[in-house]
Short mmCIF file of C-alpha atoms in Angstrom, two decimals:
data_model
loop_
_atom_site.label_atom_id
_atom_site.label_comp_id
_atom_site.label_asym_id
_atom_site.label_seq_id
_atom_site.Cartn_x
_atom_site.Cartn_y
_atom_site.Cartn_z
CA UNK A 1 0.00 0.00 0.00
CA UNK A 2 2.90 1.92 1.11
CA UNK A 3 4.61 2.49 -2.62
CA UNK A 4 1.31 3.12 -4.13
CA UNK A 5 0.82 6.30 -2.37
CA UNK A 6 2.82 8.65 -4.51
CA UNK A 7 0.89 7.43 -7.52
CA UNK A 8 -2.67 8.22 -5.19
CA UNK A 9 -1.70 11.55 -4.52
CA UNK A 10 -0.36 12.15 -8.30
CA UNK A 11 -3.72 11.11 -9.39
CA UNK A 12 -5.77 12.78 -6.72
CA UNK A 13 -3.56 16.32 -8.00
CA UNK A 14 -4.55 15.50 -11.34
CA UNK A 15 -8.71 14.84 -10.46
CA UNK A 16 -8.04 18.51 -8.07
CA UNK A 17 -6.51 20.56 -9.54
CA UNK A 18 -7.36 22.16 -12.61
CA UNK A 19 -4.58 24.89 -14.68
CA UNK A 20 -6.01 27.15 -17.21
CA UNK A 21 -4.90 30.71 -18.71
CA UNK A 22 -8.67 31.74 -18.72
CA UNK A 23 -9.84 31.88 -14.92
CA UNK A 24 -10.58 36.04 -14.76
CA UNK A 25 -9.25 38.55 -12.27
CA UNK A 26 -10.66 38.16 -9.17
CA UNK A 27 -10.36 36.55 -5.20
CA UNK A 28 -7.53 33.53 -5.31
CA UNK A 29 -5.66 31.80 -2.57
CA UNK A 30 -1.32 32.78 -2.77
CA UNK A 31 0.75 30.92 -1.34
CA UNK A 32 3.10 32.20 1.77
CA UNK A 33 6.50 31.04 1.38
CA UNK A 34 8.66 29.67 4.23
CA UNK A 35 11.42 32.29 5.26
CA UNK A 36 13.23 29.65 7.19
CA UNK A 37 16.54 27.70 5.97
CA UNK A 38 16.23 24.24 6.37
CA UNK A 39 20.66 24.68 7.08
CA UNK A 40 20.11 26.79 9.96
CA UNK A 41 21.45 26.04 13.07
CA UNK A 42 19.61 25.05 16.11
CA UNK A 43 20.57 26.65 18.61
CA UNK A 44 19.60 28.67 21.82
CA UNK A 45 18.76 32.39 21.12
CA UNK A 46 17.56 35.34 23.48
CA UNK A 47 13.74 35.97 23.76
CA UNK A 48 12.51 37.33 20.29
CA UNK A 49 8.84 38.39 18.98
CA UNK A 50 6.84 35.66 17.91
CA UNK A 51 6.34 35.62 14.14
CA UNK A 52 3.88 33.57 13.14
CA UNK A 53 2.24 31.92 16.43
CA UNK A 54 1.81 27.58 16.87
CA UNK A 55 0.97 25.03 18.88
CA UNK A 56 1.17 25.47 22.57
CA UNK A 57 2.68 23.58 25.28
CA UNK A 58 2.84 23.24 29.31
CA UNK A 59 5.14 21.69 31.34
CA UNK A 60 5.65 22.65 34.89
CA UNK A 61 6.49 26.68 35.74
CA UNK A 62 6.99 26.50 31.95
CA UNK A 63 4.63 27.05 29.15
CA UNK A 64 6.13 26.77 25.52
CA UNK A 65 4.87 27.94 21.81
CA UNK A 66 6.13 26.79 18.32
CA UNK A 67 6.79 29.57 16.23
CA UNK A 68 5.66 27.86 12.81
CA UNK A 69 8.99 26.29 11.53
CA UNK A 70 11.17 28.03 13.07
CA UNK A 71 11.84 27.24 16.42
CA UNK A 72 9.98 27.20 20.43
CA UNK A 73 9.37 30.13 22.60
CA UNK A 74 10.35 29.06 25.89
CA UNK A 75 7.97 31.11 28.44
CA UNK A 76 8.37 31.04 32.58
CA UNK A 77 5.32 30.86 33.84
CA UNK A 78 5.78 30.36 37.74
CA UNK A 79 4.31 33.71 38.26
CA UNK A 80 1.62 34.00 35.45
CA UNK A 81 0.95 37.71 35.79
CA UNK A 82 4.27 38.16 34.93
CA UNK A 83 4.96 35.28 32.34
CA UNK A 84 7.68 36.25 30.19
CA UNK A 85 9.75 34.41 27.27
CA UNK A 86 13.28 33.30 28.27
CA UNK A 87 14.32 32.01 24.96
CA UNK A 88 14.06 31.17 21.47
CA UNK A 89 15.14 27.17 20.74
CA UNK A 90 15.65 27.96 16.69
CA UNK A 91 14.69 24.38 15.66
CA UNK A 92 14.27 24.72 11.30
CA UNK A 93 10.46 23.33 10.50
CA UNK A 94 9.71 22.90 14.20
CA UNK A 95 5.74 21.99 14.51
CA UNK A 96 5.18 19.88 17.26
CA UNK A 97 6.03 19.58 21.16
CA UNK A 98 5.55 16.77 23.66
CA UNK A 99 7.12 16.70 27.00
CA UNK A 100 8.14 14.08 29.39
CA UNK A 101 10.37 14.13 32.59
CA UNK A 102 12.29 16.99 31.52
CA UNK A 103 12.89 15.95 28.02
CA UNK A 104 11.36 17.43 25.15
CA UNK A 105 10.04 15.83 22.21
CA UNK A 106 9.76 18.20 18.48
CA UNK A 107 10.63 17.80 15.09
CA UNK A 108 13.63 19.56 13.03
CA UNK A 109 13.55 19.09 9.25
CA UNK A 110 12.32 15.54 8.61
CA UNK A 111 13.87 14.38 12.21
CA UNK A 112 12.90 13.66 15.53
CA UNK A 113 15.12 15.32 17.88
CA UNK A 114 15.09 15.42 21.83
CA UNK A 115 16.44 17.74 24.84
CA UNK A 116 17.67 17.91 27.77
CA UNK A 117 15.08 20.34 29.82
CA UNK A 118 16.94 20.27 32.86
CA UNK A 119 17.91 24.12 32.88
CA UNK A 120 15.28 25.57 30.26
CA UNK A 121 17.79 28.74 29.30
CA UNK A 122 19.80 26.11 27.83
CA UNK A 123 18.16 22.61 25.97
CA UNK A 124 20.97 20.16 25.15
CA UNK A 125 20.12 18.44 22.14
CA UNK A 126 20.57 14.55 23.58
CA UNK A 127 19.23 12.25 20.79
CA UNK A 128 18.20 12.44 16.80
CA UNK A 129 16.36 10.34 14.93
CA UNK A 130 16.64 10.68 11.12
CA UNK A 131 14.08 10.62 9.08
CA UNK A 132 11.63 10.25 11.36
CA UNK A 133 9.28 12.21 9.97
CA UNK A 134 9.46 12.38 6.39
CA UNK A 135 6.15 13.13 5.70
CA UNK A 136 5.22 15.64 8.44
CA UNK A 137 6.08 18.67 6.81
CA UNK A 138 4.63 17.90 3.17
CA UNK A 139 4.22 21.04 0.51
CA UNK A 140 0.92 22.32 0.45
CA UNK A 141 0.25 22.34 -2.85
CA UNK A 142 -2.93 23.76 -2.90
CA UNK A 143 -5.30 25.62 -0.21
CA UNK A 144 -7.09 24.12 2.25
CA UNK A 145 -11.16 24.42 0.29
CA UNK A 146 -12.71 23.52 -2.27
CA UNK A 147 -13.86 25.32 -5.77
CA UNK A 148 -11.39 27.79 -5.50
CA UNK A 149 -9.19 29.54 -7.17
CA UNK A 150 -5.27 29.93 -6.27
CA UNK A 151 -2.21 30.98 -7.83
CA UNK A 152 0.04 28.23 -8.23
CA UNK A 153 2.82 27.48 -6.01
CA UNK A 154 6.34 27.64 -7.22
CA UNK A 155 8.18 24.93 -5.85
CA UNK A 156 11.70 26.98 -6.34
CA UNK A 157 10.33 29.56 -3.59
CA UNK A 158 10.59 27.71 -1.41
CA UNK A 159 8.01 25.25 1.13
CA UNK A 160 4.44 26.78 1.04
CA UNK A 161 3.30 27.20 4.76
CA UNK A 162 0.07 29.10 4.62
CA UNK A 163 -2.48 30.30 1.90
CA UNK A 164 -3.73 34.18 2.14
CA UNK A 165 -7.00 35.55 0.17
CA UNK A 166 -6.31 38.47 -2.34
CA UNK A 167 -7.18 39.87 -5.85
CA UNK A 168 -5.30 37.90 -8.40
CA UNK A 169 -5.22 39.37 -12.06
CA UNK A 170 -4.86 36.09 -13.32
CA UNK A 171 -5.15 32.43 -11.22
CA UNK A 172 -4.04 29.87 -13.11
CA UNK A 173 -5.18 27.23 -10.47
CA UNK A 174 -8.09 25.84 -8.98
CA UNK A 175 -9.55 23.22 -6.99
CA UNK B 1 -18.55 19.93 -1.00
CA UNK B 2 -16.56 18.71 1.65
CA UNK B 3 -16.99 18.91 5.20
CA UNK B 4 -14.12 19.87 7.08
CA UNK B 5 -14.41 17.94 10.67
CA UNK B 6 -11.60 19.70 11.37
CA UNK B 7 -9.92 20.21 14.79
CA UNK B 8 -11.77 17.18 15.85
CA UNK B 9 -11.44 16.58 18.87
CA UNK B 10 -12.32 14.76 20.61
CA UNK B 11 -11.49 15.20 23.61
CA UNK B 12 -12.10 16.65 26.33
CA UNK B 13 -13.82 13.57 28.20
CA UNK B 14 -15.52 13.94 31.27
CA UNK B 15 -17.77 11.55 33.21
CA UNK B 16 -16.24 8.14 35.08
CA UNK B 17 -12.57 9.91 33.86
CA UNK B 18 -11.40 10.56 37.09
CA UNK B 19 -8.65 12.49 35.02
CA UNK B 20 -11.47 15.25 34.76
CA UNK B 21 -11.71 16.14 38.51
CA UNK B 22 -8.24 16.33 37.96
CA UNK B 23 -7.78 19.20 35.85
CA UNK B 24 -7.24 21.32 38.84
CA UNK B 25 -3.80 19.65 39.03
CA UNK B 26 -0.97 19.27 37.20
CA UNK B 27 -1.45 15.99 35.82
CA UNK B 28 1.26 14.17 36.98
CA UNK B 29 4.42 16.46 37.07
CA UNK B 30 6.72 13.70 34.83
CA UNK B 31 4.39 14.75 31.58
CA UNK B 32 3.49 17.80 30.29
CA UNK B 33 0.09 18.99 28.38
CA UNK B 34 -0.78 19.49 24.91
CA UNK B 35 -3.50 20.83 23.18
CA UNK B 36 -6.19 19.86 21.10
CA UNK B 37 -4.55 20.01 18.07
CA UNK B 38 -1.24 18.44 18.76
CA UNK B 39 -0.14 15.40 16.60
CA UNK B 40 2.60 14.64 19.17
CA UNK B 41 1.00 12.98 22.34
CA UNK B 42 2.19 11.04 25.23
CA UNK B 43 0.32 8.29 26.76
CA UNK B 44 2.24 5.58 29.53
CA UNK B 45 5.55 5.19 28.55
CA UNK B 46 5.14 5.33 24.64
CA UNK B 47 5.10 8.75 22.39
CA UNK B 48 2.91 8.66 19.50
CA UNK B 49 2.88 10.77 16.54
CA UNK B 50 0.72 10.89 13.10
CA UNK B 51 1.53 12.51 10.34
CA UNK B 52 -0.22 12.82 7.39
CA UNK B 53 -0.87 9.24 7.05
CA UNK B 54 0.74 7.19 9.72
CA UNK B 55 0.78 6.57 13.27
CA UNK B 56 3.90 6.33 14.66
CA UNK B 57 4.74 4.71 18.12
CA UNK B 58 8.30 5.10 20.48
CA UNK B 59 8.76 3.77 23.73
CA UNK B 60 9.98 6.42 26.14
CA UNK B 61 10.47 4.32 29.43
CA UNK B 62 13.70 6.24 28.85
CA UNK B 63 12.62 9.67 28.27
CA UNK B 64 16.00 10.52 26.82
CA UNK B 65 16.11 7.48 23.99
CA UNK B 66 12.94 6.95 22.47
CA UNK B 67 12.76 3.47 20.69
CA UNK B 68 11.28 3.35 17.54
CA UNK B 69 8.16 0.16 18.24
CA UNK B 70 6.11 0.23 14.33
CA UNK B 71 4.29 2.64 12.27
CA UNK B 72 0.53 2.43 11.60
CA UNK B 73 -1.24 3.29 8.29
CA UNK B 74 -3.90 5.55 9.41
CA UNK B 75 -5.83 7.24 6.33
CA UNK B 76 -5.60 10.10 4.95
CA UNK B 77 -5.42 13.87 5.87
CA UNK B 78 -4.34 13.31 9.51
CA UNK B 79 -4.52 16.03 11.87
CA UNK B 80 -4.59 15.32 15.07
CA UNK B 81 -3.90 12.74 17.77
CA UNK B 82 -5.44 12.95 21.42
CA UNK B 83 -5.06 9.71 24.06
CA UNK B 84 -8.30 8.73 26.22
CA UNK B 85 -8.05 5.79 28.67
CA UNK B 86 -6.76 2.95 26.61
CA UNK B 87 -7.85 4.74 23.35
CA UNK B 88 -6.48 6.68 20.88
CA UNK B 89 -8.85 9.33 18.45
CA UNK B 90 -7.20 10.03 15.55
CA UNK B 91 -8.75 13.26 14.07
CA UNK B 92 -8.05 13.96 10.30
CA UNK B 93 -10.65 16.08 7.62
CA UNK B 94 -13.10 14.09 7.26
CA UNK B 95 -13.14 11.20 10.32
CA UNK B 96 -11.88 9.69 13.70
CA UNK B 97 -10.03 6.66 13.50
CA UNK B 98 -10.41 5.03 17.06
CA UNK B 99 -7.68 2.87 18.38
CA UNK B 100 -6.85 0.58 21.00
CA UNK B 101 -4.09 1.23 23.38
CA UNK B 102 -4.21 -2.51 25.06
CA UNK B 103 -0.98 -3.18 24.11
CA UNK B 104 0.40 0.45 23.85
CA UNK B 105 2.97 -0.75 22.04
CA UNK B 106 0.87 -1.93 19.16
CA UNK B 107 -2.38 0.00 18.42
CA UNK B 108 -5.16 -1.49 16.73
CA UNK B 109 -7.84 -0.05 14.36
CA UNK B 110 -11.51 -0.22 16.20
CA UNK B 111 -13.28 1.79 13.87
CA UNK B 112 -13.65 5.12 12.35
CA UNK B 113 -16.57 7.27 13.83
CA UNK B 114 -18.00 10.66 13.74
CA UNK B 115 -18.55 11.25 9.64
CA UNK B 116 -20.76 14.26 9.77
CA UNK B 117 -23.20 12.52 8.00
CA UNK B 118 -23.15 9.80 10.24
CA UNK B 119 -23.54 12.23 13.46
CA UNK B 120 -26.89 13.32 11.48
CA UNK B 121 -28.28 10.13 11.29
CA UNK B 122 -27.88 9.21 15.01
CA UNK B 123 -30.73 9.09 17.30
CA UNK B 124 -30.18 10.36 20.76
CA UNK B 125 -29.71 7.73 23.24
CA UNK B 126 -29.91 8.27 27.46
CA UNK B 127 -26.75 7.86 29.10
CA UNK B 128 -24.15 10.06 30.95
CA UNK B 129 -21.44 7.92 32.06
CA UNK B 130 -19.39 9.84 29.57
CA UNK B 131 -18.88 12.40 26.84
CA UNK B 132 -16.37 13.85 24.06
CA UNK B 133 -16.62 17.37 22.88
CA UNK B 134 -15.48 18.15 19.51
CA UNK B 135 -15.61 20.99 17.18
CA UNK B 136 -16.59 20.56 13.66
CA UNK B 137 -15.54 23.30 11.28
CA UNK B 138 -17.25 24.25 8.34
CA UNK B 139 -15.11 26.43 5.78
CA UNK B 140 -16.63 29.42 4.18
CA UNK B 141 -16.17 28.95 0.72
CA UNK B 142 -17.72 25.53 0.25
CA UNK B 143 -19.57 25.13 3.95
CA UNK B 144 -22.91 25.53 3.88
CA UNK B 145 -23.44 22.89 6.79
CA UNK B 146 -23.29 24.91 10.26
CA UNK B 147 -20.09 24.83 12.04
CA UNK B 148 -20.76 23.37 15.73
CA UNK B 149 -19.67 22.39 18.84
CA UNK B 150 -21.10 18.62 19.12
CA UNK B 151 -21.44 16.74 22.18
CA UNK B 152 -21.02 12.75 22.11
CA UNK B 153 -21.90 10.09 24.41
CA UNK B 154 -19.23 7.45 24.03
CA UNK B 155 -20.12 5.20 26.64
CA UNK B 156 -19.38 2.88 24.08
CA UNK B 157 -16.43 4.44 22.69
CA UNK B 158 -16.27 2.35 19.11
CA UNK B 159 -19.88 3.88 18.21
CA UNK B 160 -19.88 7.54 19.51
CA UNK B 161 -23.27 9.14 19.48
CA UNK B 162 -23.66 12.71 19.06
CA UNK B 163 -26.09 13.90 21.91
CA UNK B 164 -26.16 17.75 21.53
CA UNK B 165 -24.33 20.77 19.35
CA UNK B 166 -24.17 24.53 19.84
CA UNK B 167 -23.53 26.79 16.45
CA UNK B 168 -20.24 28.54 16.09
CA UNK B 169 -18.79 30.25 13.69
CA UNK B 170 -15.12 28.66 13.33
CA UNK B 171 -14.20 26.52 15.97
CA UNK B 172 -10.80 25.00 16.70
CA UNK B 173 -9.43 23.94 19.94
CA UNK B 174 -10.68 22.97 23.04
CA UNK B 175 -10.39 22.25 26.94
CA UNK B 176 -11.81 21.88 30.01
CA UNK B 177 -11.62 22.44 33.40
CA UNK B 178 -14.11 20.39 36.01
CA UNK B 179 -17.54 21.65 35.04
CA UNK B 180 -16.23 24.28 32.30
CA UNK B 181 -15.34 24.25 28.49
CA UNK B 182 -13.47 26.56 26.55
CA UNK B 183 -14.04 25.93 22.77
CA UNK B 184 -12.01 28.82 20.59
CA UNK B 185 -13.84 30.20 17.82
CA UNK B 186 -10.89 32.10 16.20
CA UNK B 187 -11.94 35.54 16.04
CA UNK B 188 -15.49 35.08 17.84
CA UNK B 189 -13.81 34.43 20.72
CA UNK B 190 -13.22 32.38 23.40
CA UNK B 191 -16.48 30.81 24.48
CA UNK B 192 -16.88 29.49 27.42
CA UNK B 193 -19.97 26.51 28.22
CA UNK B 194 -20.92 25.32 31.83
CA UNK B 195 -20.93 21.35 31.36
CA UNK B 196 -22.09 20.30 34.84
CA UNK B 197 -25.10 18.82 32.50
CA UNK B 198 -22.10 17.77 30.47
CA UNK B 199 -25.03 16.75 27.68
CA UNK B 200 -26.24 20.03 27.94
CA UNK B 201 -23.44 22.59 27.99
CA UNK B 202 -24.82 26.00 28.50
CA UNK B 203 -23.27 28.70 26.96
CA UNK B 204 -21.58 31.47 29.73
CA UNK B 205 -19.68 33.92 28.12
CA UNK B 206 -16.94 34.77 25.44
CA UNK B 207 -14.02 36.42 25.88
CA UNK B 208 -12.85 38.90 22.53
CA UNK B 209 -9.35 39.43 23.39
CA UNK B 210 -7.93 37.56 20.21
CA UNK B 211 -8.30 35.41 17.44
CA UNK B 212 -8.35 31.74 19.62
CA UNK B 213 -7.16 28.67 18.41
CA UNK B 214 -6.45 26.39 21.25
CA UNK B 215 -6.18 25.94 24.58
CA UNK B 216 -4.72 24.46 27.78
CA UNK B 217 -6.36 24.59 31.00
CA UNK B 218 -3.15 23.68 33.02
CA UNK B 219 -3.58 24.31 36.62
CA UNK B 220 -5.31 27.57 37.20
CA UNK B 221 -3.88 28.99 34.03
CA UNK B 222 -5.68 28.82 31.15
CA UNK B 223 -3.03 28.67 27.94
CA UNK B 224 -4.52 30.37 24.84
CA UNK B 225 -3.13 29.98 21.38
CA UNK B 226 -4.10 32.84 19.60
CA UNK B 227 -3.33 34.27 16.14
CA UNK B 228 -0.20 36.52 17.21
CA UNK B 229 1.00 34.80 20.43
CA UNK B 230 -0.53 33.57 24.05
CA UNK B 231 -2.66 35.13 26.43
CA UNK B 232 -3.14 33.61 29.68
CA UNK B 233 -5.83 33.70 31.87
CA UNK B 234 -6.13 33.19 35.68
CA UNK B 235 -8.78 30.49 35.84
CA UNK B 236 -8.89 30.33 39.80
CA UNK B 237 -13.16 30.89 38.90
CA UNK B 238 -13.16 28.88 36.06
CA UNK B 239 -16.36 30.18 34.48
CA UNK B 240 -15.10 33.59 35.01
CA UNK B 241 -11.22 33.54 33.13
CA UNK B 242 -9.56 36.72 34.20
CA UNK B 243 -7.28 38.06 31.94
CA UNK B 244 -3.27 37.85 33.07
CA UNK B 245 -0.73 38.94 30.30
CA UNK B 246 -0.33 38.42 26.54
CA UNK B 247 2.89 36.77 25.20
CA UNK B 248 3.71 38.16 21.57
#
């Protein structure tokens, strides 16, 4: 079953998705390109503005937040009134968090990686496993509706991450 | 036209759970808490994780080397995992899958559940021993079926049955705390329902400080994902969340 999904999903983009020149001007789906270097280090950074909010987390005093593949806000929250991030873990395609006796569970690339919790300013990364997720971050390659129109992605910009509504002089997609 | 059952889940079980008059506490200390639309989740000593097709289990008796145990083919369009006694709901676009935890190291397939169209069909039934929340999302463009909070008695948990629903506009996450739900409804609010008829929620009150996707009732903080950050919220009154700082 395994090896037939490539050809499922090549069919079921073919049955979806239909490209024309002749779709008028009007409201279309574009795509919003990952700014985030699948290369880049990760690495403990000082407390930043989150960019583009995720999933959320608790643990303890602690309460955490993906910031969509990039990385986790870590937040200390013994004194919730005065919760307040103590650092950015810059993890590249970061989505998910789980937590367990001070070791913390996420995804980097296509990998499962874990760390060492024990003093939150500073995760040490402890264990990788490749590939352990090679299908968790998959392209979008269209939006997420029905009989709509979208511009097409371009796979050389890079991983699409989200799909915003505008006036498009000229979709050439739709679904 | 497809329905989009969306942020699914299923969750939030009250009833015989003891778990529930729990809430108040951390739960446990050795694992933390997720929210409603996590696909990483820990249950016993085994993580699982789904991604867009598979269910994938690791022993973590040894927090710091999890063992890869199997993958499981799951469907199609997975989006979310949550654990429930010695269950597993599997929420994707259009289903739950439902699986067994007896051996946690092995899951098994007892059914899939909740199609909309199925939910339609069922006839109420009386029982309250226990009930799953979910939220099933609607989108604009190709709706046209009423986005809603449902409410599901799943006393027998292979064959839920939906027992009530409340309209919202675009629900995504949920929670609760003892007698009280928080369902977001992105940028209607955070609602919140008294469930001490947990077949009957009654609606209490929203809260409009930001666009809410999820939540964590952890303690007597309440964890909000919302679109540019956090808020938290002092839950000490849980029907009456009082606003503590915003995280951006």
């Amino acid at each position: 079953m395994r090896r037939l999904l490539p050809i499922l999903l090549l069919f079921s983009a073919c049955t979806d998705m239909n490209m024309s020149d002749d779709f008028p001007p009007g409201p279309a789906f574009v795509p919003v390109y990952a700014s985030v270097e699948w290369d880049a280090p990760v690495e403990m950074q000082p407390a930043k503005p989150t960019v583009t909010a995720g999933k959320i987390y608790a643990f303890r005093d602690y309460a955490f937040q993906v910031d969509q593949y990039k990385g986790i806000h870590i937040i200390d929250n013994a004194k919730s009134a005065g919760a307040k991030k103590i650092g950015f873990l810059q993890i590249p395609f970061c989505t998910e968090i789980a937590i367990r006796n001070n070791y913390l569970y996420t995804n980097h690339n296509n990998d499962m990686v874990v760390f060492n919790l024990a003093n939150p300013t500073a995760p040490q990364l402890v264990k990788r496993l490749k590939d352990a997720f090679p299908a968790m971050n998959t392209i979008q390659e269209h939006p997420p509706f029905s009989n709509v129109m979208f511009e097409c992605p371009d796979p050389a910009k890079g991983m699409v991450i989200d799909w915003v509504q505008q006036t498009v002089a000229n979709p050439k997609c739709r679904r | 036209m497809r329905l989009l059952l969306s942020a699914l889940l299923f969750i939030t079980l009250l009833g015989c759970d003891k778990s529930a008059s729990d809430s108040k506490l951390y739960n446990g200390g050795g694992t933390g808490q997720g929210g409603s639309l996590a696909r990483f989740t820990i249950a016993g000593n085994y993580l699982y994780t789904v991604d867009n097709e598979d269910l994938k289990v690791y022993e973590i008796s040894d927090a710091a080397n999890p063992v890869y145990k199997r993958t499981v083919q799951v469907g199609f369009e997975i989006e979310t995992i949550f654990p429930f006694k010695n269950r597993l709901f599997i929420g994707s676009t259009s289903v739950v899958h439902i699986f067994s935890l007896d051996d946690p190291s092995k899951p098994e397939k007892l059914s899939e559940a909740i199609s909309p169209e199925v939910m339609r069909r069922c006839d109420p039934v009386v029982a309250k021993d226990t009930v799953a929340f979910a939220t099933l999302r609607t989108n604009g463009p190709c709706g046209g079926v009423q986005s809603i909070l449902a409410v599901y008695d799943i006393r027998n948990v292979a064959k839920p049955v939906q027992r009530a629903s409340f309209p919202l506009t675009e629900p995504y996450g949920l929670g609760y705390s003892d007698t009280v739900l928080y369902v977001c409804d992105n940028q209607q609010g955070l609602m919140v329902f008294d469930i001490k008829n947990a077949f009957e929620p009654k609606y209490v009150t929203s809260l409009r400080d930001g666009c809410f996707i999820d939540v964590i009732p952890y303690g007597n903080t309440l964890i909000c994902w919302v679109r540019n950050g956090m808020i938290l919220y002092d839950i000490s009154d849980n029907k009456t969340p009082q606003f503590l700082t915003r995280i951006n």
